[in-house]
N, CA, C and O atoms as CSV, one atom per row, in Angstrom:
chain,resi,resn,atom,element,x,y,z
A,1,UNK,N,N,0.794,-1.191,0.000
A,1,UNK,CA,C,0.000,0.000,0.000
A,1,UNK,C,C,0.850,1.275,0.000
A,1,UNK,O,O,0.379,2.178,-0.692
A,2,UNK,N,N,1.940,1.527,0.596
A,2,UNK,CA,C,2.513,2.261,0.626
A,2,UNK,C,C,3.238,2.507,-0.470
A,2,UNK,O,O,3.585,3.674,-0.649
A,3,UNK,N,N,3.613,1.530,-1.400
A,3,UNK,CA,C,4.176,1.720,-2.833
A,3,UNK,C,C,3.261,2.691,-3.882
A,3,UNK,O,O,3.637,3.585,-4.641
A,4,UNK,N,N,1.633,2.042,-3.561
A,4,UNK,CA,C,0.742,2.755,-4.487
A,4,UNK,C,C,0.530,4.209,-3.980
A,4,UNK,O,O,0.324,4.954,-4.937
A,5,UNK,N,N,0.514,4.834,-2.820
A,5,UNK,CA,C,0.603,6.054,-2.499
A,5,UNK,C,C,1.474,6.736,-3.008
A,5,UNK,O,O,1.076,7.648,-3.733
A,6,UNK,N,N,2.984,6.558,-2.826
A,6,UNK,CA,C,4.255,7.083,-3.268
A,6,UNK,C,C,4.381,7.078,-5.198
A,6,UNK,O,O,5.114,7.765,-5.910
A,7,UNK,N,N,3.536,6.209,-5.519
A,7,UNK,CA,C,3.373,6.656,-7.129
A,7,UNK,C,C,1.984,7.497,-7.143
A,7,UNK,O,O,1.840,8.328,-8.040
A,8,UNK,N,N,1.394,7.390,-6.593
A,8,UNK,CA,C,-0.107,9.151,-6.776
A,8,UNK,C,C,0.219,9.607,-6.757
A,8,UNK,O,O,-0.102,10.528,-7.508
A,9,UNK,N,N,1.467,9.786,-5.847
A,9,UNK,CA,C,1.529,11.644,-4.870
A,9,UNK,C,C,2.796,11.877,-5.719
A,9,UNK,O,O,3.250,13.011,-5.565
A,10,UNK,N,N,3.489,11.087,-6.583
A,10,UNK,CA,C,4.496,11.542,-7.977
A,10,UNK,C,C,3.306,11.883,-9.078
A,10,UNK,O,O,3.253,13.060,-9.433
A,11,UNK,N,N,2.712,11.313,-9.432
A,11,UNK,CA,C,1.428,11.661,-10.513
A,11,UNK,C,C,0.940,13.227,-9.578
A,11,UNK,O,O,1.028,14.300,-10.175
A,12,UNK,N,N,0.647,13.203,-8.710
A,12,UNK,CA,C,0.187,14.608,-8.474
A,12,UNK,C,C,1.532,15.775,-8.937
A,12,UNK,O,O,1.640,16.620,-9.826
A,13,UNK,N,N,2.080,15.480,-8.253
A,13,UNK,CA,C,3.783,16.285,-8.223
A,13,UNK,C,C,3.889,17.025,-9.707
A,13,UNK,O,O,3.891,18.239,-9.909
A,14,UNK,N,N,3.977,15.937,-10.713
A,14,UNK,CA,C,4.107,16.210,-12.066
A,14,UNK,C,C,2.978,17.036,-12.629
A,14,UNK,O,O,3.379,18.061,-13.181
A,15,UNK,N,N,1.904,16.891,-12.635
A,15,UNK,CA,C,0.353,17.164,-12.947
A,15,UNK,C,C,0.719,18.908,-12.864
A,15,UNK,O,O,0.716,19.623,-13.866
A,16,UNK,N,N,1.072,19.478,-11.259
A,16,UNK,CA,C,0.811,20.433,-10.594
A,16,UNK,C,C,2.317,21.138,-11.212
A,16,UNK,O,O,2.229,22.364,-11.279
A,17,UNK,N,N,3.475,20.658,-11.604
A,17,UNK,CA,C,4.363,21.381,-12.498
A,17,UNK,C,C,3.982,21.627,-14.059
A,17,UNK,O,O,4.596,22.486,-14.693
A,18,UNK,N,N,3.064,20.937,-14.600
A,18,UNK,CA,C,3.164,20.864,-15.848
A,18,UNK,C,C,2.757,22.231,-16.708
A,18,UNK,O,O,3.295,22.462,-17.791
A,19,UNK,N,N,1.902,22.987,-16.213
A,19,UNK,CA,C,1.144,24.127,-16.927
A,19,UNK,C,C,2.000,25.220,-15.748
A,19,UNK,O,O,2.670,24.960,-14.749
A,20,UNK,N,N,1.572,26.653,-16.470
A,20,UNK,CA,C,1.661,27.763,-15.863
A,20,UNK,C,C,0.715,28.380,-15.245
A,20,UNK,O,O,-0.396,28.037,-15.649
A,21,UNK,N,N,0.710,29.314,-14.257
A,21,UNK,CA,C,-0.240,29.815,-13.435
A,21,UNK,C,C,-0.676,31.094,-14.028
A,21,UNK,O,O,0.152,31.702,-14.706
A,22,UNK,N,N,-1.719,31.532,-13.889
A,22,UNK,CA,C,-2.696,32.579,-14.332
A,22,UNK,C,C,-1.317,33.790,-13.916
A,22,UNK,O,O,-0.884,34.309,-14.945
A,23,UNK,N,N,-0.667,34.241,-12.729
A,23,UNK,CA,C,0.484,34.949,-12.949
A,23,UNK,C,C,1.602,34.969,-13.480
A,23,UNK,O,O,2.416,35.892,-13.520
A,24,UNK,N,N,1.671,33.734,-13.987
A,24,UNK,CA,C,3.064,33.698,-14.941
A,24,UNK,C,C,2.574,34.316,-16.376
A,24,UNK,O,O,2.955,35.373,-16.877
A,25,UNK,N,N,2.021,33.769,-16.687
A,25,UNK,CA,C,1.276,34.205,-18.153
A,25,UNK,C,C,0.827,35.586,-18.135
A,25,UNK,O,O,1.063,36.341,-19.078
A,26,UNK,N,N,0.288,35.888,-17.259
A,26,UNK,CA,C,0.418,37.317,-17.433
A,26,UNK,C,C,1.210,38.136,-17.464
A,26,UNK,O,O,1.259,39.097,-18.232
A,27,UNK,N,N,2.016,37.811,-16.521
A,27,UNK,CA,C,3.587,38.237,-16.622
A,27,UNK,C,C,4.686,38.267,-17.755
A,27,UNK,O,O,5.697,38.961,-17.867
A,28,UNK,N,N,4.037,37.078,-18.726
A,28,UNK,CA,C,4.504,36.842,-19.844
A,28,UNK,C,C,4.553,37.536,-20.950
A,28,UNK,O,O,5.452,37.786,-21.753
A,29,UNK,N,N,2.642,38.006,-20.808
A,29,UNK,CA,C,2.148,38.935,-21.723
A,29,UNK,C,C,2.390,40.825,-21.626
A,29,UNK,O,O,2.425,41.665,-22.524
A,30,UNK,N,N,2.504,40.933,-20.332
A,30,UNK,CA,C,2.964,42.499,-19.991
A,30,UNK,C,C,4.523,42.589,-20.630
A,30,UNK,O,O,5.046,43.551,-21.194
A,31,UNK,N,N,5.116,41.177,-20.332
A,31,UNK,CA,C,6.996,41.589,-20.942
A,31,UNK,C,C,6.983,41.629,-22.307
A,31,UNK,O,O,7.812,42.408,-22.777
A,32,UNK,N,N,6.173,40.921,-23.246
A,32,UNK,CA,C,6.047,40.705,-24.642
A,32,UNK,C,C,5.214,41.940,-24.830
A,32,UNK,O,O,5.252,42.413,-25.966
A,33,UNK,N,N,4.332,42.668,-23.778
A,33,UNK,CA,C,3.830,44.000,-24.809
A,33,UNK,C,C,4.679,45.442,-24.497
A,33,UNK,O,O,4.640,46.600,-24.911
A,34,UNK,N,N,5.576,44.556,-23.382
A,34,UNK,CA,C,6.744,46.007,-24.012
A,34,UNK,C,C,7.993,45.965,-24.415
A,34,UNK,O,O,8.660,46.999,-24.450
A,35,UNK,N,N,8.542,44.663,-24.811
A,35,UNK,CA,C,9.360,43.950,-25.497
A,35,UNK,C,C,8.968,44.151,-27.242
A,35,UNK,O,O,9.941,44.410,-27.950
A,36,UNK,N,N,7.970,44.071,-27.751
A,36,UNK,CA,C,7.491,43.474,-28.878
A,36,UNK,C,C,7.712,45.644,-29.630
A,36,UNK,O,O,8.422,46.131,-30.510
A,37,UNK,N,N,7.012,46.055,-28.971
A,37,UNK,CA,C,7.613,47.837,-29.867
A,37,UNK,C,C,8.738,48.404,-29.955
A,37,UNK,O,O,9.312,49.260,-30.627
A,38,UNK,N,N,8.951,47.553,-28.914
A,38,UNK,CA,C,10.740,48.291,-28.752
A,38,UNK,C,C,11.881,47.572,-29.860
A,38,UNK,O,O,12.812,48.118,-30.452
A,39,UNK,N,N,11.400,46.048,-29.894
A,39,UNK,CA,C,11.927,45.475,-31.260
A,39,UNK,C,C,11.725,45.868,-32.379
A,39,UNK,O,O,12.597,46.166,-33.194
A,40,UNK,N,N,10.370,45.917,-32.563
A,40,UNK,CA,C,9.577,47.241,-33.849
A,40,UNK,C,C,10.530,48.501,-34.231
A,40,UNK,O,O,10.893,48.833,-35.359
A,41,UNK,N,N,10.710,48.862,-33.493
A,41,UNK,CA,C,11.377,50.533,-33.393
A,41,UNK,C,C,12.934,50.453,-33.946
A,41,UNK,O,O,13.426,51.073,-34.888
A,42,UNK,N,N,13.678,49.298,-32.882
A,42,UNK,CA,C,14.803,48.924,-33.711
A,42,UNK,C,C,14.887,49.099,-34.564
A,42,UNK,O,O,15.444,50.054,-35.106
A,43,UNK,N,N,13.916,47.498,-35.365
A,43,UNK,CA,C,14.414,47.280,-36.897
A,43,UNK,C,C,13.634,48.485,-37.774
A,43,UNK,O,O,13.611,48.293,-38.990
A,44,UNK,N,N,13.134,49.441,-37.381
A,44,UNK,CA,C,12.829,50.525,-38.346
A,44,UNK,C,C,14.002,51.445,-38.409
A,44,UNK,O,O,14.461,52.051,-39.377
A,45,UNK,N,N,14.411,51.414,-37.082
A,45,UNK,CA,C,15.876,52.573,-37.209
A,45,UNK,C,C,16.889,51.764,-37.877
A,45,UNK,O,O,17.540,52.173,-38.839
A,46,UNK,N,N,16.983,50.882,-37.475
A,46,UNK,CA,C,17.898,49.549,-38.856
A,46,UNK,C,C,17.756,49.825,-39.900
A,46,UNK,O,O,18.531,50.592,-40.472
A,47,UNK,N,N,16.903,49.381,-40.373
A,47,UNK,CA,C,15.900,50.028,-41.931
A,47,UNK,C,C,15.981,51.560,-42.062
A,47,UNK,O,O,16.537,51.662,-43.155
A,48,UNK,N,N,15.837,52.413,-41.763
A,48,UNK,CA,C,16.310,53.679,-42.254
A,48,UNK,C,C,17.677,54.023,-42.015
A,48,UNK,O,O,18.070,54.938,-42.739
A,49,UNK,N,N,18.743,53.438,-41.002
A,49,UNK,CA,C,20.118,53.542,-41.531
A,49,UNK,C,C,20.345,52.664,-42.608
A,49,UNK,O,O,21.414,52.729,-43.214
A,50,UNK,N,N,19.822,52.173,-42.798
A,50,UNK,CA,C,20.708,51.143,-43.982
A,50,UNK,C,C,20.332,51.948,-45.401
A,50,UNK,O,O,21.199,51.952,-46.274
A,51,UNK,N,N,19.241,52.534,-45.619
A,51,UNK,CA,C,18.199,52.672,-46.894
A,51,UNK,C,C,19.191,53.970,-46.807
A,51,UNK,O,O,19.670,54.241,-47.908
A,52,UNK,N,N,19.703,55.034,-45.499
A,52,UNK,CA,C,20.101,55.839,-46.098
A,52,UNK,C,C,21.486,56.199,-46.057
A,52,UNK,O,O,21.757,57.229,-46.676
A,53,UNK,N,N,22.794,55.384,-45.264
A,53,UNK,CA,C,23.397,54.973,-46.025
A,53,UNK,C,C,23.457,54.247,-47.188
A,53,UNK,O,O,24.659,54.422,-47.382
A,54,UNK,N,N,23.071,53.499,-48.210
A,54,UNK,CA,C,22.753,53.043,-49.483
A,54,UNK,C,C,22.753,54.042,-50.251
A,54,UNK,O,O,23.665,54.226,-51.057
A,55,UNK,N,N,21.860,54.745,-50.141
A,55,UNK,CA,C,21.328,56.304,-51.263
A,55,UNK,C,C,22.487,57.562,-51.219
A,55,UNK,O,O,22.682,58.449,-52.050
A,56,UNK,N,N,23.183,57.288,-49.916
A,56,UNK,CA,C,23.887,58.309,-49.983
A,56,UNK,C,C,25.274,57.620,-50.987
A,56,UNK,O,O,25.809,58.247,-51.902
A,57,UNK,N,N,25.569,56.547,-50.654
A,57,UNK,CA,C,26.828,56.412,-51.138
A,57,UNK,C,C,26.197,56.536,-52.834
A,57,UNK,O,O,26.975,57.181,-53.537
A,58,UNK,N,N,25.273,56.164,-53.386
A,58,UNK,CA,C,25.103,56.411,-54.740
A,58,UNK,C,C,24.478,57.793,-54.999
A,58,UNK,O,O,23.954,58.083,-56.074
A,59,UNK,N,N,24.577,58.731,-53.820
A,59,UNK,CA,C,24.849,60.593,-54.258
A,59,UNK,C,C,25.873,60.834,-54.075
A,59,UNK,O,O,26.148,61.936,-54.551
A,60,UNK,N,N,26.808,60.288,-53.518
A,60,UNK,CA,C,28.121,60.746,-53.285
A,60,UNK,C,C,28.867,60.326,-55.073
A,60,UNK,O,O,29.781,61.037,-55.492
A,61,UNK,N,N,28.598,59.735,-55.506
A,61,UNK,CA,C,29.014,58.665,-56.225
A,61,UNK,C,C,28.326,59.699,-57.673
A,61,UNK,O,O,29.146,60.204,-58.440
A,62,UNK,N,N,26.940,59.900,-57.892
A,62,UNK,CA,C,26.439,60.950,-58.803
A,62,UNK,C,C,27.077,62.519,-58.369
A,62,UNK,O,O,27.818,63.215,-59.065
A,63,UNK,N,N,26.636,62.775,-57.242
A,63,UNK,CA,C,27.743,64.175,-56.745
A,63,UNK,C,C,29.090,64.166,-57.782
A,63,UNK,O,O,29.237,65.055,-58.622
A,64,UNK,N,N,30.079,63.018,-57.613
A,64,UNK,CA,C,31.576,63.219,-57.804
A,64,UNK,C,C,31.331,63.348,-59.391
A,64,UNK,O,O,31.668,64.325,-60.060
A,65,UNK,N,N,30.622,62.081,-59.927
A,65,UNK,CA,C,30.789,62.146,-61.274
A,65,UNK,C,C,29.873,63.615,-61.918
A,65,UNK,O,O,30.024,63.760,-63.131
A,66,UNK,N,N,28.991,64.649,-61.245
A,66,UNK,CA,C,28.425,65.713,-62.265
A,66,UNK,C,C,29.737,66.327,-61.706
A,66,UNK,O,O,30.416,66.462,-62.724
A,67,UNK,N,N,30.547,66.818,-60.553
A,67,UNK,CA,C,30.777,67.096,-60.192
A,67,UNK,C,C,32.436,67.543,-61.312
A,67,UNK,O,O,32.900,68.650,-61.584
A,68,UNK,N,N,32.838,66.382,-61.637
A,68,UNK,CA,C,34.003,66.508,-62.337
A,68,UNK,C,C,33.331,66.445,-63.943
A,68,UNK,O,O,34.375,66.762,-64.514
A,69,UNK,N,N,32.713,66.331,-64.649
A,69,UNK,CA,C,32.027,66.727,-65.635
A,69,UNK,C,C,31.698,67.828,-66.036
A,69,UNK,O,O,31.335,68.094,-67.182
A,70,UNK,N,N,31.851,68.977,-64.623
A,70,UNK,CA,C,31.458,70.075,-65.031
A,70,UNK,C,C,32.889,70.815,-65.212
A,70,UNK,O,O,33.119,71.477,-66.224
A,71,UNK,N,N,33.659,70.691,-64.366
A,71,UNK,CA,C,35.249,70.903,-64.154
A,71,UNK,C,C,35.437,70.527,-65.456
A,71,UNK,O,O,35.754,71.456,-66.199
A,72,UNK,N,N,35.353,69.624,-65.876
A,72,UNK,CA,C,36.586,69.026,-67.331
A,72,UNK,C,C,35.481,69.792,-68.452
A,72,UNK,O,O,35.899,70.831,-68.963
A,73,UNK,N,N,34.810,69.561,-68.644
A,73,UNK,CA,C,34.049,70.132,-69.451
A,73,UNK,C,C,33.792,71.795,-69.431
A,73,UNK,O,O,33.414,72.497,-70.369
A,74,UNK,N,N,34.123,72.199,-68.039
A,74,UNK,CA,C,33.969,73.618,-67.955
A,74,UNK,C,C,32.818,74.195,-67.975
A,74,UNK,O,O,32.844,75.396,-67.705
A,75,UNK,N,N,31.671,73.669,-68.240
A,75,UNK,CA,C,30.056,73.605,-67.942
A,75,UNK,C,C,29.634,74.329,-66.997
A,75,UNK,O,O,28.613,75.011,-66.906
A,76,UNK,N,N,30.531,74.133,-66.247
A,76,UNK,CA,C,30.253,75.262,-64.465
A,76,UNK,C,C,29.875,76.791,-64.890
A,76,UNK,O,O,29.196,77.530,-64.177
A,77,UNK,N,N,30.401,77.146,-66.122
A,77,UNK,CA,C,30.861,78.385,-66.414
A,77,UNK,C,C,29.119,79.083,-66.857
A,77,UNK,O,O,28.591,80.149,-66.540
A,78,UNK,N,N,28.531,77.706,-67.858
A,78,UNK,CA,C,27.552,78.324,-68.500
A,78,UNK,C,C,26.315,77.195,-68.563
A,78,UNK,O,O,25.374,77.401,-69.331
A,79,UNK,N,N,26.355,75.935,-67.685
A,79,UNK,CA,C,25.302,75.099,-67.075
A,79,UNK,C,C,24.599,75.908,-66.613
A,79,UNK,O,O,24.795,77.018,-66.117
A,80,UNK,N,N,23.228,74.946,-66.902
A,80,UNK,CA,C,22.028,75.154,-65.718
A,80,UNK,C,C,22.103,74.509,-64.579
A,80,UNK,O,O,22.180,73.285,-64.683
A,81,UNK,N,N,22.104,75.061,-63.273
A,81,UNK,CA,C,22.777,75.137,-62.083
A,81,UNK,C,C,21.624,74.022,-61.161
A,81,UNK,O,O,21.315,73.995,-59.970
A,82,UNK,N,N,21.199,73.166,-62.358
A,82,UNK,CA,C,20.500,71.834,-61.817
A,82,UNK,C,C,20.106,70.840,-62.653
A,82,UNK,O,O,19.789,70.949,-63.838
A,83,UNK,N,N,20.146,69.734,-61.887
A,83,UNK,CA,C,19.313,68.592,-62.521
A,83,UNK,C,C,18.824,67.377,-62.034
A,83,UNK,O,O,18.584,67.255,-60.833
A,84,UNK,N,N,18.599,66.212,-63.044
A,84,UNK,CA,C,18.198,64.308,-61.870
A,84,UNK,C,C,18.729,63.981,-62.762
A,84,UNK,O,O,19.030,64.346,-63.899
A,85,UNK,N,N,18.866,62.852,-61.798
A,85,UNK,CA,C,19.845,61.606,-62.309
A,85,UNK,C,C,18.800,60.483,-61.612
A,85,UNK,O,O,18.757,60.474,-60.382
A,86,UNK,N,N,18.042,59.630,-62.286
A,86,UNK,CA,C,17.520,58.541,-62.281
A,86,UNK,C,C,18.467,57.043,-62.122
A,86,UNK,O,O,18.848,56.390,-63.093
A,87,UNK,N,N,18.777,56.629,-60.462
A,87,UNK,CA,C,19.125,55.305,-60.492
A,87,UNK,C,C,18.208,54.268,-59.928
A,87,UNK,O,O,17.741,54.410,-58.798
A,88,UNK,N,N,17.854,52.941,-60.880
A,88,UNK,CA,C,16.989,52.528,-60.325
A,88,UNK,C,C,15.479,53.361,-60.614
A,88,UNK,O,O,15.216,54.327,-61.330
A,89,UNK,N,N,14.904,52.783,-59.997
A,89,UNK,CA,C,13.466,53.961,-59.712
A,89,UNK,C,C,13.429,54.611,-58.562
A,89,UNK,O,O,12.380,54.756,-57.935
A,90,UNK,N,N,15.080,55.269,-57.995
A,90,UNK,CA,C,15.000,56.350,-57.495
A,90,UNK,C,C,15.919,57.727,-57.730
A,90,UNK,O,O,17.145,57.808,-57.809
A,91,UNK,N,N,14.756,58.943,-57.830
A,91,UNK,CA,C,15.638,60.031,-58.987
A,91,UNK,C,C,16.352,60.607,-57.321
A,91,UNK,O,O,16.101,60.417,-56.132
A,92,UNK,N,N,17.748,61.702,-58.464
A,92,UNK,CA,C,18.610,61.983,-57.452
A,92,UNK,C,C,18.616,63.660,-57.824
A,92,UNK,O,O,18.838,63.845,-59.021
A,93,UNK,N,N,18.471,64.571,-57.247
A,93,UNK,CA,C,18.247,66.311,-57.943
A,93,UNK,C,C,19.658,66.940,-56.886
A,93,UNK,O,O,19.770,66.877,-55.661
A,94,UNK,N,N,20.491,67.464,-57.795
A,94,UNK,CA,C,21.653,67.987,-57.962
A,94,UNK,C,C,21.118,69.654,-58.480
A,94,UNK,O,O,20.510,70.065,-59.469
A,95,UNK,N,N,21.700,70.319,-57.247
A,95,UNK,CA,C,22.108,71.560,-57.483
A,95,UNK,C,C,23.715,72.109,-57.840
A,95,UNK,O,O,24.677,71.509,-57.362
A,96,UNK,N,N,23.838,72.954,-58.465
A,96,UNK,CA,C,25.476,73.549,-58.483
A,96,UNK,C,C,25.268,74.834,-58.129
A,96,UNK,O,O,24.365,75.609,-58.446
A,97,UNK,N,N,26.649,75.029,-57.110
A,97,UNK,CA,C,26.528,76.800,-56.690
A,97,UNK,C,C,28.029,77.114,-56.851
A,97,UNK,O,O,28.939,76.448,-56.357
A,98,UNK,N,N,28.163,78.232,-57.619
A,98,UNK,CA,C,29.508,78.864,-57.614
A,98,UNK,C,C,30.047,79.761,-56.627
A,98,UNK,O,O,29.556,80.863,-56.869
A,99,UNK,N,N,30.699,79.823,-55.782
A,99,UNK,CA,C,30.653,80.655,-54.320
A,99,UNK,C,C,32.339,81.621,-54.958
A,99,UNK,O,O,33.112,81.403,-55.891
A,100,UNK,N,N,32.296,82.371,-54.191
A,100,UNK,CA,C,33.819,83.399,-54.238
A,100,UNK,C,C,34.831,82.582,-53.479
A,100,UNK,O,O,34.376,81.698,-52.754
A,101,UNK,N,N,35.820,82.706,-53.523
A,101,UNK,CA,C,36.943,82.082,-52.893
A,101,UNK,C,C,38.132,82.955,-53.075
A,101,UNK,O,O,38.557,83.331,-54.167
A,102,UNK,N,N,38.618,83.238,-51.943
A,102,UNK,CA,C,39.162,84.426,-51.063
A,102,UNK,C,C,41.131,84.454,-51.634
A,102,UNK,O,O,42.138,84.951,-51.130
A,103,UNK,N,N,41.024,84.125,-52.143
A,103,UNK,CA,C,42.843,83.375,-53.093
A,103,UNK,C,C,42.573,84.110,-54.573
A,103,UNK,O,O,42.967,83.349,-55.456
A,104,UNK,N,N,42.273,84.789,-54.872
A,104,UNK,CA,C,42.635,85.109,-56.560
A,104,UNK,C,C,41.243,84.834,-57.742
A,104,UNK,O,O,40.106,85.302,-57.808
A,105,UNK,N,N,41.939,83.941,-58.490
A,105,UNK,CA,C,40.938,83.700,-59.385
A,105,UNK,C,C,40.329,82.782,-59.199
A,105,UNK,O,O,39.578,82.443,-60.114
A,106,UNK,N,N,40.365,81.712,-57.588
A,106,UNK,CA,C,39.526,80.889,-57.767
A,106,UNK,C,C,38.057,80.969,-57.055
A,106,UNK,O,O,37.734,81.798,-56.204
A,107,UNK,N,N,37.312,80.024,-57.541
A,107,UNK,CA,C,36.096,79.881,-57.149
A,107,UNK,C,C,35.761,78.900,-56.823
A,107,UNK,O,O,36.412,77.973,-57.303
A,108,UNK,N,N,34.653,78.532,-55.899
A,108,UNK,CA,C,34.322,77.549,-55.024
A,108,UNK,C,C,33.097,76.965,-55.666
A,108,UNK,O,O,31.969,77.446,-55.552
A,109,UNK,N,N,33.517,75.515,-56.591
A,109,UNK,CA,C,32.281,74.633,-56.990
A,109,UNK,C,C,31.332,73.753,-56.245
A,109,UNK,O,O,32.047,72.795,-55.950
A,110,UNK,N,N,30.391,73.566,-55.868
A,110,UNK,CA,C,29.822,72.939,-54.978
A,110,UNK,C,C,28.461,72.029,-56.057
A,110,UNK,O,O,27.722,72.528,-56.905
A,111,UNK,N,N,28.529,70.930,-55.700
A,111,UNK,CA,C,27.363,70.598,-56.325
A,111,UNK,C,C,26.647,69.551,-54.717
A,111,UNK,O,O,27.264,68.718,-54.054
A,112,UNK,N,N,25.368,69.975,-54.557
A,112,UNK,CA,C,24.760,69.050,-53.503
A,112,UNK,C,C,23.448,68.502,-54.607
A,112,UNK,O,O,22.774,69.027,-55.494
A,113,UNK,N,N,23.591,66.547,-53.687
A,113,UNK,CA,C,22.761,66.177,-54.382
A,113,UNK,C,C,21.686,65.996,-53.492
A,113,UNK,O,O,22.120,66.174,-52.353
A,114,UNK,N,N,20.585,65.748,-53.480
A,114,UNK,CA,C,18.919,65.513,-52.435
A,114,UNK,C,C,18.713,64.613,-53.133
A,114,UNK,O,O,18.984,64.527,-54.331
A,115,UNK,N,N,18.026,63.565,-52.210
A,115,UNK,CA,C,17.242,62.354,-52.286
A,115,UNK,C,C,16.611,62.233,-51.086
A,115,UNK,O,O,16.946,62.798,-50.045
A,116,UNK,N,N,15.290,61.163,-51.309
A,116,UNK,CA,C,14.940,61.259,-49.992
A,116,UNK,C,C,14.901,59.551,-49.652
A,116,UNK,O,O,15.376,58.562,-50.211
A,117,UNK,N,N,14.305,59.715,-48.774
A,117,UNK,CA,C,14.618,58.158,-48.067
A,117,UNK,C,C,13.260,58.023,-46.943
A,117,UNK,O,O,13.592,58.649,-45.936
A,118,UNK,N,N,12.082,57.524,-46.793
A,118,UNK,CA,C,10.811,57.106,-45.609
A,118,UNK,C,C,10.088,58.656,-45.819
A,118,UNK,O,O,9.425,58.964,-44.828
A,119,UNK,N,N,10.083,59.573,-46.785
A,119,UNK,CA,C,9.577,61.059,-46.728
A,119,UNK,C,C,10.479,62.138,-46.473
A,119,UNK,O,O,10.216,63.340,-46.486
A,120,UNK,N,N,11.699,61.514,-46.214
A,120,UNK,CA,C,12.383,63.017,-45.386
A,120,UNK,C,C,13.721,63.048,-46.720
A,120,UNK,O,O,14.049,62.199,-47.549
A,121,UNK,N,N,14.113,64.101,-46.498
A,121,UNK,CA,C,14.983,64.735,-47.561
A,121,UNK,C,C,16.548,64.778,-47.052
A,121,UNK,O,O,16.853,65.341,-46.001
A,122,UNK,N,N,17.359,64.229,-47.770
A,122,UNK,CA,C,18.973,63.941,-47.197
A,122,UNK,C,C,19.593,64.322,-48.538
A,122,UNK,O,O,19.158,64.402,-49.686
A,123,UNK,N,N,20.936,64.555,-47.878
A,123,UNK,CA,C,21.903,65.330,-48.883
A,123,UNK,C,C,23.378,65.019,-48.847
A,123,UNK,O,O,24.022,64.799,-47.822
A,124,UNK,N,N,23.846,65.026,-50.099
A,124,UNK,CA,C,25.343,65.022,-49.953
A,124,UNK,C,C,25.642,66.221,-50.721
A,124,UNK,O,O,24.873,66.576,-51.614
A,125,UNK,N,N,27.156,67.156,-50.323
A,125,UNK,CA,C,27.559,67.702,-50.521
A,125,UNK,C,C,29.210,67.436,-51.140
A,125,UNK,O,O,29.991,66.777,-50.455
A,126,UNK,N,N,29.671,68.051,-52.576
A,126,UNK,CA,C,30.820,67.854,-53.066
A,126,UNK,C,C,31.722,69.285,-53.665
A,126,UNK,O,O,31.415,69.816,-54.732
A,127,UNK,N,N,32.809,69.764,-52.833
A,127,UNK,CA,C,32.968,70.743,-53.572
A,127,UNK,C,C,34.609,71.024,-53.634
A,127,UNK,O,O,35.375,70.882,-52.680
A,128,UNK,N,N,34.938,71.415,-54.848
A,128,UNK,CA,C,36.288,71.997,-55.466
A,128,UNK,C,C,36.410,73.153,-55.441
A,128,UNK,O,O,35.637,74.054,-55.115
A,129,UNK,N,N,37.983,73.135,-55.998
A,129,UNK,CA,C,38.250,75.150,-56.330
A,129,UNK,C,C,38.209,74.927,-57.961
A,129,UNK,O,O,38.030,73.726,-58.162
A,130,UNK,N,N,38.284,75.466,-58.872
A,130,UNK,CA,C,37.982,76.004,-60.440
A,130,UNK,C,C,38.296,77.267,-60.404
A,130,UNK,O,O,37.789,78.068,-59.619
A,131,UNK,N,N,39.487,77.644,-61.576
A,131,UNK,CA,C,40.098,78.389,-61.714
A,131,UNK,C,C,39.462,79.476,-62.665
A,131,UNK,O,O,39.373,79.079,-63.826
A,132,UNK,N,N,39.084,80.518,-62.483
A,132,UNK,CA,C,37.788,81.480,-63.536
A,132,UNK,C,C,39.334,82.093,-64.562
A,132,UNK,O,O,39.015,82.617,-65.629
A,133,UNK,N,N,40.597,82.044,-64.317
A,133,UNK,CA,C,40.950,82.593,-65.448
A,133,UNK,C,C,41.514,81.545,-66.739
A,133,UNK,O,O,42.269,81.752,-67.689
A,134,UNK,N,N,40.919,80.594,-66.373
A,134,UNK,CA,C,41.367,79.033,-67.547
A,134,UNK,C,C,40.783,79.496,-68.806
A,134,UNK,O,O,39.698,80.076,-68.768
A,135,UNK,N,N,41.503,79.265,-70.133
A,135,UNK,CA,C,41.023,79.077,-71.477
A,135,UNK,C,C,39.191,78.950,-71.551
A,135,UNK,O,O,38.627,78.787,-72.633
């Protein structure tokens, strides 16, 4: 008799570990509902560094190349002081500004490009000296 007791009261033992209690689970659910936005939030700030490093290195990259196109070509002189550059299906709008520069005959080329990235508007900036008394 005493054998069959000592196997119930193990069948109880196990029974009474097996599930969770109405406070664990709740406890479960309060850590997962403020666990679960804060992961959210992450991978969105993940996702917008990545999307805008990406875009920038291919304005840096359109920046350099209008950038020396206008220099070798000399375009700076008598371009229209904008444009896009379509990579992908996303366009890239490039301004050029000629600034004074405090040394002689040179002048300060700047071309910034804008793109945007989730609605918001980001920029790279590229700029040389160009000599105004060249051929």
């Amino acid at each position: 008799m005493k054998f069959k007791r000592t196997i119930s009261l193990s069948c109880a033992v196990k029974r009474a570990c097996a599930g969770f209690t109405l406070a664990e689970a709740l406890a479960a659910l309060v850590f997962m509902a403020i666990v679960i936005p804060v992961a959210v939030q992450g991978l969105r700030v993940a996702n917008l560094a990545g999307q805008v490093g990406e875009r920038k290195a291919t304005a840096a990259r359109i920046a350099e190349r209008v950038l020396n196109e206008l220099v070798v070509t000399r375009q700076w002189q008598v371009a229209s002081p904008h444009g896009t550059v379509r990579e992908g299906v996303q366009e890239y709008r490039w301004t050029m500004r000629l600034d004074n520069w405090n040394q002689g005959l040179l002048r300060l080329l700047t071309v910034q490009v804008t793109f945007p990235v989730q609605g918001q508007d980001y920029e790279v900036r590229l700029s040389t000296l160009v000599d105004t008394a060249g051929p």
